[in-house]
Amino acid sequence: VAIFSALSSGIEIENSFSNSMINSTVSKESAPRSFVKLASGLTSASSTPSLSTIIAFTLLSISDIIVTFKMFINQFLIKNLGAKEHFFFEINKYFGEKSALLCTHLHPHAGDCEHACCLKIEHLSVHIGGETILDNIDLHMHCGQMVALIGPNGAGKSTLIRAILGQREYEGKITFHEASGKEAKLRIGYVPQSPAFDRGDPVSVMDLFTCCIFKRPAFLRPTKAMREKVLACLANVHGEALIDKRIGALSGGELQRVLLALALEPMPNILILDEPLSGVDVEGMSLLMDMLDEIRKKFDLSILMTTHDFTMLEQYCDQVVLLQGKILRRGTPLDVLNSEEFAQAFHMGGGAQA
């Protein structure tokens, strides 16, 4: 459409396109002059397209057209949409290579925080009643990473979570930085550990969302728009069928799905789950972890979870942090589970076997 419009407007093509790749980082000076006219809007209707011009466009290879359109779209989006990196990424993914300019923050396993959004916990300490519960905690989490926080009972895992949530006073810094390096407000989604509901309670999943999201009494009939919104939230966890079920009648896995859907509205930067596998059967564990893996990839958010179940860490987690008042070990699941620090923390004769 853009090429046809350009021809109709009378743009005269003075150069043929080379077959070299043009990505989103190419400057106007290095681009063909004809494309610069098109992408910059510097078109002129003063000349009439000649036969040679039409033939030149006709003979353009499919790859040239795709490359040209890719560059046009990227430059247009960069100019007009600014920080919509996810949209840029989808455009670039469709047309091939992923340029460093557009999607560096979508590489969550990068070794530094310069090109990835990052949660930074620096020199964090917590003292309660003269006792040091956490001492000099340093932890960085990049967008898209799943991090497991493990340690024996009383190691300070819950205290660290409450500090991140702002529910516990601490020394040190907790900040969130965008991919550009700019500090931004941290949005947290939190799923508590197995909250108890009365199995005879008549409150439904829809009622729970009505009270939590819309700040509306459950006894008032929800509108059609409200119901559609709740269905959209539940769709994130493949739980649409749960909307009319009573909270007390949900299984452990179903309840975790509902709470997870609630934590994702509005979409956070980091999702924190306190013992999400507690009270969930083996099949439910696999389904829940698959869903968490899908969510972190789909929405490019960080996930921090505490757990005493180590069987699924290697399959799903990028990083494991062993905590006991301070960070004893941090690394890949295999590195931590087979470490001497792990064996000592859990009073084992040797590291856990993979």
Coordinates of C-alpha atoms in Angstrom, one line a residue:
V1 CA 0.0 0.0 0.0
A2 CA 2.9 2.4 0.9
I3 CA 4.6 1.7 -2.4
F4 CA 1.4 2.1 -4.4
S5 CA 0.7 5.4 -2.6
A6 CA 4.2 6.5 -3.2
L7 CA 3.8 5.9 -7.0
S8 CA 0.5 7.6 -7.0
S9 CA 2.0 10.7 -5.3
G10 CA 4.7 10.9 -8.0
I11 CA 7.8 9.9 -6.1
E12 CA 10.6 9.2 -8.6
I13 CA 12.8 6.3 -7.7
E14 CA 16.4 7.3 -8.4
N15 CA 18.2 4.3 -6.8
S16 CA 17.6 0.6 -6.9
F17 CA 17.6 -1.2 -3.6
S18 CA 20.5 -3.4 -2.7
N19 CA 20.0 -6.8 -1.3
S20 CA 21.8 -6.0 1.9
M21 CA 19.8 -6.2 5.1
I22 CA 18.6 -2.9 6.6
N23 CA 17.7 -3.1 10.2
S24 CA 16.2 -0.7 12.6
T25 CA 19.5 0.8 13.6
V26 CA 20.3 2.0 10.1
S27 CA 20.5 5.8 9.8
K28 CA 18.8 7.9 7.1
E29 CA 22.1 8.7 5.6
S30 CA 22.9 5.1 4.9
A31 CA 19.5 4.2 3.5
P32 CA 18.5 4.5 -0.1
R33 CA 17.4 8.1 -0.9
S34 CA 14.1 6.9 -2.3
F35 CA 13.3 5.2 1.0
V36 CA 14.3 8.2 3.0
K37 CA 11.8 10.2 1.0
L38 CA 9.1 7.7 1.7
A39 CA 9.8 7.1 5.4
S40 CA 10.4 10.8 6.2
G41 CA 7.3 12.0 4.4
L42 CA 9.4 14.1 2.1
T43 CA 7.4 13.2 -0.9
S44 CA 6.9 15.5 -3.8
A45 CA 4.1 15.5 -6.3
S46 CA 6.0 17.6 -8.7
S47 CA 7.1 14.8 -10.9
T48 CA 5.2 12.1 -12.7
P49 CA 6.2 8.4 -12.3
S50 CA 8.0 7.3 -15.4
L51 CA 7.8 3.9 -17.0
S52 CA 11.2 3.1 -15.7
T53 CA 10.1 4.0 -12.2
I54 CA 7.2 1.6 -12.4
I55 CA 9.4 -1.2 -13.8
A56 CA 12.0 -0.6 -11.1
F57 CA 9.3 -1.1 -8.4
T58 CA 7.9 -4.1 -10.2
L59 CA 11.3 -5.8 -10.3
L60 CA 12.0 -5.3 -6.6
S61 CA 12.5 -8.7 -4.9
I62 CA 10.1 -9.8 -2.2
S63 CA 13.0 -9.6 0.3
D64 CA 13.7 -6.0 -0.6
I65 CA 10.1 -5.1 0.0
I66 CA 10.1 -6.8 3.4
V67 CA 13.4 -5.2 4.4
T68 CA 12.1 -1.8 3.3
F69 CA 8.8 -2.2 5.1
K70 CA 10.6 -3.4 8.2
M71 CA 12.8 -0.3 8.3
F72 CA 9.8 2.0 7.6
I73 CA 7.7 0.4 10.4
N74 CA 10.6 0.5 13.0
Q75 CA 11.5 4.1 12.3
F76 CA 7.8 5.1 12.4
L77 CA 7.2 3.3 15.7
I78 CA 10.4 4.6 17.3
K79 CA 9.4 8.2 16.4
N80 CA 5.7 7.9 17.3
L81 CA 5.3 5.3 20.0
G82 CA 8.5 5.7 22.1
A83 CA 8.5 3.1 24.8
K84 CA 6.2 0.5 23.4
E85 CA 9.0 -2.0 23.3
H86 CA 6.8 -5.1 23.2
F87 CA 5.1 -3.9 20.1
F88 CA 8.5 -3.2 18.5
F89 CA 9.6 -6.7 19.4
E90 CA 6.6 -8.3 17.8
I91 CA 7.1 -6.3 14.6
N92 CA 10.8 -7.2 14.5
K93 CA 10.1 -10.9 15.3
Y94 CA 7.7 -11.0 12.4
F95 CA 10.2 -9.7 9.9
G96 CA 13.2 -11.7 11.1
E97 CA 16.1 -10.6 13.2
K98 CA 15.7 -8.9 16.6
S99 CA 17.7 -5.8 16.6
A100 CA 19.5 -4.7 19.7
L101 CA 17.8 -1.3 19.6
L102 CA 14.3 -2.7 20.0
C103 CA 14.5 -5.8 22.2
T104 CA 17.6 -5.9 24.3
H105 CA 15.3 -5.8 27.4
L106 CA 13.6 -9.0 26.3
H107 CA 16.8 -11.0 26.9
P108 CA 16.3 -11.7 30.5
H109 CA 19.4 -13.8 31.0
A110 CA 21.8 -11.0 30.2
G111 CA 24.7 -10.7 32.6
D112 CA 24.2 -7.1 33.5
C113 CA 21.4 -4.6 34.1
E114 CA 22.4 -2.1 31.4
H115 CA 20.1 -3.5 28.8
A116 CA 17.3 -5.2 30.7
C117 CA 14.7 -4.0 33.1
C118 CA 15.8 -5.0 36.6
L119 CA 14.7 -5.2 40.2
K120 CA 17.7 -4.3 42.4
I121 CA 17.9 -5.1 46.1
E122 CA 21.0 -3.5 47.5
H123 CA 22.6 -3.9 50.9
L124 CA 19.2 -4.8 52.5
S125 CA 19.2 -5.6 56.2
V126 CA 16.4 -6.1 58.6
H127 CA 16.7 -5.8 62.4
I128 CA 13.9 -6.9 64.7
G129 CA 14.2 -6.4 68.5
G130 CA 17.9 -6.0 68.3
E131 CA 18.3 -9.2 66.3
T132 CA 19.6 -9.2 62.7
I133 CA 17.1 -11.2 60.6
L134 CA 18.6 -10.3 57.2
D135 CA 22.1 -9.1 56.7
N136 CA 23.4 -7.2 53.6
I137 CA 21.2 -8.8 50.9
D138 CA 22.2 -8.0 47.3
L139 CA 20.0 -9.4 44.6
H140 CA 19.2 -8.4 41.0
M141 CA 16.3 -9.9 39.0
H142 CA 15.8 -9.2 35.3
C143 CA 12.5 -9.1 33.5
G144 CA 11.5 -12.6 32.3
Q145 CA 13.4 -14.4 35.0
M146 CA 12.0 -16.9 37.4
V147 CA 13.9 -16.9 40.7
A148 CA 13.4 -19.4 43.6
L149 CA 14.1 -18.3 47.1
I150 CA 14.9 -21.3 49.3
G151 CA 16.2 -21.9 52.8
P152 CA 15.3 -23.7 56.0
N153 CA 12.5 -22.5 58.2
G154 CA 13.5 -19.2 59.9
A155 CA 16.0 -18.3 57.2
G156 CA 14.3 -14.9 56.6
K157 CA 12.4 -15.7 53.3
S158 CA 9.1 -14.3 54.5
T159 CA 10.9 -11.2 56.0
L160 CA 12.6 -10.5 52.6
I161 CA 9.2 -10.8 50.8
R162 CA 7.6 -8.4 53.3
A163 CA 10.4 -5.9 52.9
I164 CA 9.9 -6.0 49.1
L165 CA 6.2 -5.5 49.6
G166 CA 6.8 -2.5 51.9
Q167 CA 5.4 -4.3 54.9
R168 CA 8.6 -4.4 56.9
E169 CA 11.1 -1.6 57.6
Y170 CA 14.6 -2.2 56.3
E171 CA 18.0 -0.7 55.7
G172 CA 19.3 -0.5 52.1
K173 CA 17.6 0.1 48.7
I174 CA 14.9 -1.7 46.6
T175 CA 14.5 -0.1 43.2
F176 CA 13.2 -1.0 39.8
H177 CA 14.9 0.2 36.6
E178 CA 13.5 0.0 33.0
A179 CA 15.6 -1.3 30.2
S180 CA 16.7 2.3 29.5
G181 CA 18.2 2.5 33.0
K182 CA 15.6 4.9 34.2
E183 CA 14.2 4.2 37.6
A184 CA 10.5 3.5 37.6
K185 CA 7.8 2.7 40.1
L186 CA 7.7 -0.9 41.1
R187 CA 4.4 -2.7 40.5
I188 CA 4.0 -5.9 42.5
G189 CA 1.6 -8.8 42.1
Y190 CA 1.5 -10.9 45.3
V191 CA 0.0 -14.4 45.8
P192 CA 0.0 -15.3 49.6
Q193 CA 0.5 -18.8 50.9
S194 CA -2.7 -20.9 50.8
P195 CA -5.2 -18.5 52.4
A196 CA -8.0 -20.4 54.1
F197 CA -11.6 -20.0 53.0
D198 CA -14.6 -21.5 54.6
R199 CA -15.8 -24.3 52.4
G200 CA -19.4 -23.4 53.1
D201 CA -18.9 -19.8 52.2
P202 CA -21.2 -18.8 49.3
V203 CA -18.7 -16.3 47.8
S204 CA -17.9 -17.1 44.2
V205 CA -14.8 -16.3 42.2
M206 CA -16.8 -13.6 40.4
D207 CA -17.7 -12.1 43.8
L208 CA -14.1 -12.1 44.9
F209 CA -13.0 -10.2 41.7
T210 CA -15.9 -7.8 42.1
C211 CA -14.8 -6.8 45.6
C212 CA -11.1 -6.7 44.8
I213 CA -10.9 -5.1 41.4
F214 CA -14.1 -3.0 41.1
K215 CA -14.3 -2.1 44.9
R216 CA -18.0 -3.1 44.7
P217 CA -20.1 -5.0 47.2
A218 CA -20.5 -8.6 46.2
F219 CA -24.3 -8.6 46.8
L220 CA -24.7 -6.1 43.9
R221 CA -25.2 -7.9 40.5
P222 CA -22.1 -7.4 38.3
T223 CA -22.5 -5.7 35.0
K224 CA -21.8 -7.5 31.7
A225 CA -18.7 -5.4 31.2
M226 CA -17.4 -6.4 34.7
R227 CA -18.0 -10.1 33.9
E228 CA -16.1 -9.8 30.6
K229 CA -13.2 -8.1 32.5
V230 CA -13.1 -10.9 35.0
L231 CA -13.2 -13.5 32.2
A232 CA -10.2 -11.8 30.6
C233 CA -8.3 -11.9 33.8
L234 CA -9.0 -15.6 34.3
A235 CA -8.0 -16.3 30.7
N236 CA -4.5 -15.3 31.6
V237 CA -4.4 -18.5 33.8
H238 CA -6.7 -20.6 31.6
G239 CA -9.4 -20.4 34.4
E240 CA -12.5 -19.0 32.7
A241 CA -14.5 -22.0 33.8
L242 CA -13.9 -21.1 37.4
I243 CA -15.8 -17.8 37.3
D244 CA -19.0 -19.0 39.0
K245 CA -17.4 -21.6 41.3
R246 CA -17.5 -21.0 45.1
I247 CA -14.1 -20.1 46.5
G248 CA -14.5 -22.7 49.3
A249 CA -15.1 -25.5 46.7
L250 CA -11.9 -24.9 44.7
S251 CA -9.1 -27.4 44.8
G252 CA -5.6 -26.2 45.8
G253 CA -4.5 -25.8 42.2
E254 CA -7.7 -24.0 41.2
L255 CA -7.4 -21.6 44.1
Q256 CA -3.8 -20.8 43.1
R257 CA -5.0 -20.0 39.6
V258 CA -7.7 -17.6 40.9
L259 CA -5.2 -15.8 43.2
L260 CA -2.7 -15.6 40.4
A261 CA -5.2 -14.1 38.0
L262 CA -6.1 -11.5 40.7
A263 CA -2.4 -10.7 41.2
L264 CA -1.9 -10.0 37.5
E265 CA -4.5 -7.2 37.5
P266 CA -3.2 -4.7 36.9
M267 CA -0.1 -6.2 35.2
P268 CA 2.9 -6.0 37.6
N269 CA 6.6 -5.7 37.0
I270 CA 7.3 -8.5 39.4
L271 CA 5.1 -11.4 40.6
I272 CA 5.8 -12.7 44.1
L273 CA 4.5 -16.1 45.2
D274 CA 4.8 -17.4 48.8
E275 CA 5.0 -21.2 48.7
P276 CA 2.7 -21.6 45.6
L277 CA 3.2 -25.4 45.5
S278 CA 2.0 -25.8 49.1
G279 CA -1.2 -27.9 49.2
V280 CA -1.1 -28.7 45.5
D281 CA -0.9 -32.3 44.3
V282 CA 1.9 -33.5 41.9
E283 CA -0.2 -33.1 38.8
G284 CA -1.3 -29.6 39.9
M285 CA 2.3 -28.6 40.6
S286 CA 3.3 -29.3 37.0
L287 CA 0.3 -27.4 35.6
L288 CA 1.0 -24.5 37.9
M289 CA 4.7 -24.3 37.0
D290 CA 3.9 -24.6 33.3
M291 CA 1.5 -21.7 33.7
L292 CA 4.0 -19.6 35.6
D293 CA 6.5 -20.3 32.9
E294 CA 4.0 -19.2 30.2
I295 CA 3.1 -16.0 32.1
R296 CA 6.7 -14.8 32.6
K297 CA 7.4 -15.4 28.9
K298 CA 4.2 -13.9 27.6
F299 CA 4.3 -10.7 29.8
D300 CA 8.0 -10.4 30.3
L301 CA 7.8 -10.1 34.1
S302 CA 10.0 -11.3 36.9
I303 CA 8.8 -14.1 39.2
L304 CA 10.1 -14.6 42.7
M305 CA 8.8 -17.6 44.6
T306 CA 9.6 -19.3 47.9
T307 CA 9.4 -23.0 48.0
H308 CA 10.4 -26.1 49.9
D309 CA 9.9 -28.3 46.9
F310 CA 13.2 -28.6 44.9
T311 CA 12.1 -31.1 42.3
M312 CA 11.0 -28.6 39.7
L313 CA 13.7 -26.0 40.2
E314 CA 16.0 -27.2 37.4
Q315 CA 13.2 -27.3 34.8
Y316 CA 11.7 -23.9 35.4
C317 CA 14.0 -21.6 37.4
D318 CA 16.8 -19.4 36.0
Q319 CA 18.3 -18.7 39.4
V320 CA 18.1 -20.1 42.8
V321 CA 19.0 -18.1 45.9
L322 CA 19.9 -20.0 49.1
L323 CA 19.0 -17.8 52.1
Q324 CA 19.8 -18.2 55.8
G325 CA 20.0 -14.7 57.3
K326 CA 22.2 -13.8 54.4
I327 CA 22.7 -15.2 50.9
L328 CA 24.7 -18.4 51.2
R329 CA 24.7 -19.3 47.5
R330 CA 23.2 -18.0 44.3
G331 CA 23.3 -19.5 40.9
T332 CA 21.7 -22.1 38.6
P333 CA 19.5 -24.7 40.3
L334 CA 22.1 -27.4 39.8
D335 CA 24.9 -25.2 41.1
V336 CA 23.0 -24.4 44.3
L337 CA 21.4 -27.8 45.0
N338 CA 24.7 -29.6 44.7
S339 CA 26.7 -27.0 46.7
E340 CA 28.2 -27.5 50.1
E341 CA 26.3 -24.5 51.4
F342 CA 23.0 -26.3 50.5
A343 CA 24.1 -29.4 52.3
Q344 CA 25.0 -27.5 55.4
A345 CA 21.9 -25.4 55.5
F346 CA 19.6 -28.5 55.3
H347 CA 21.9 -30.7 57.5
M348 CA 22.6 -33.2 54.7
G349 CA 25.6 -35.3 54.2
G350 CA 26.1 -33.9 50.7
G351 CA 24.6 -31.8 48.1
A352 CA 21.2 -32.7 46.6
Q353 CA 21.5 -35.1 43.7
A354 CA 20.1 -34.0 40.4

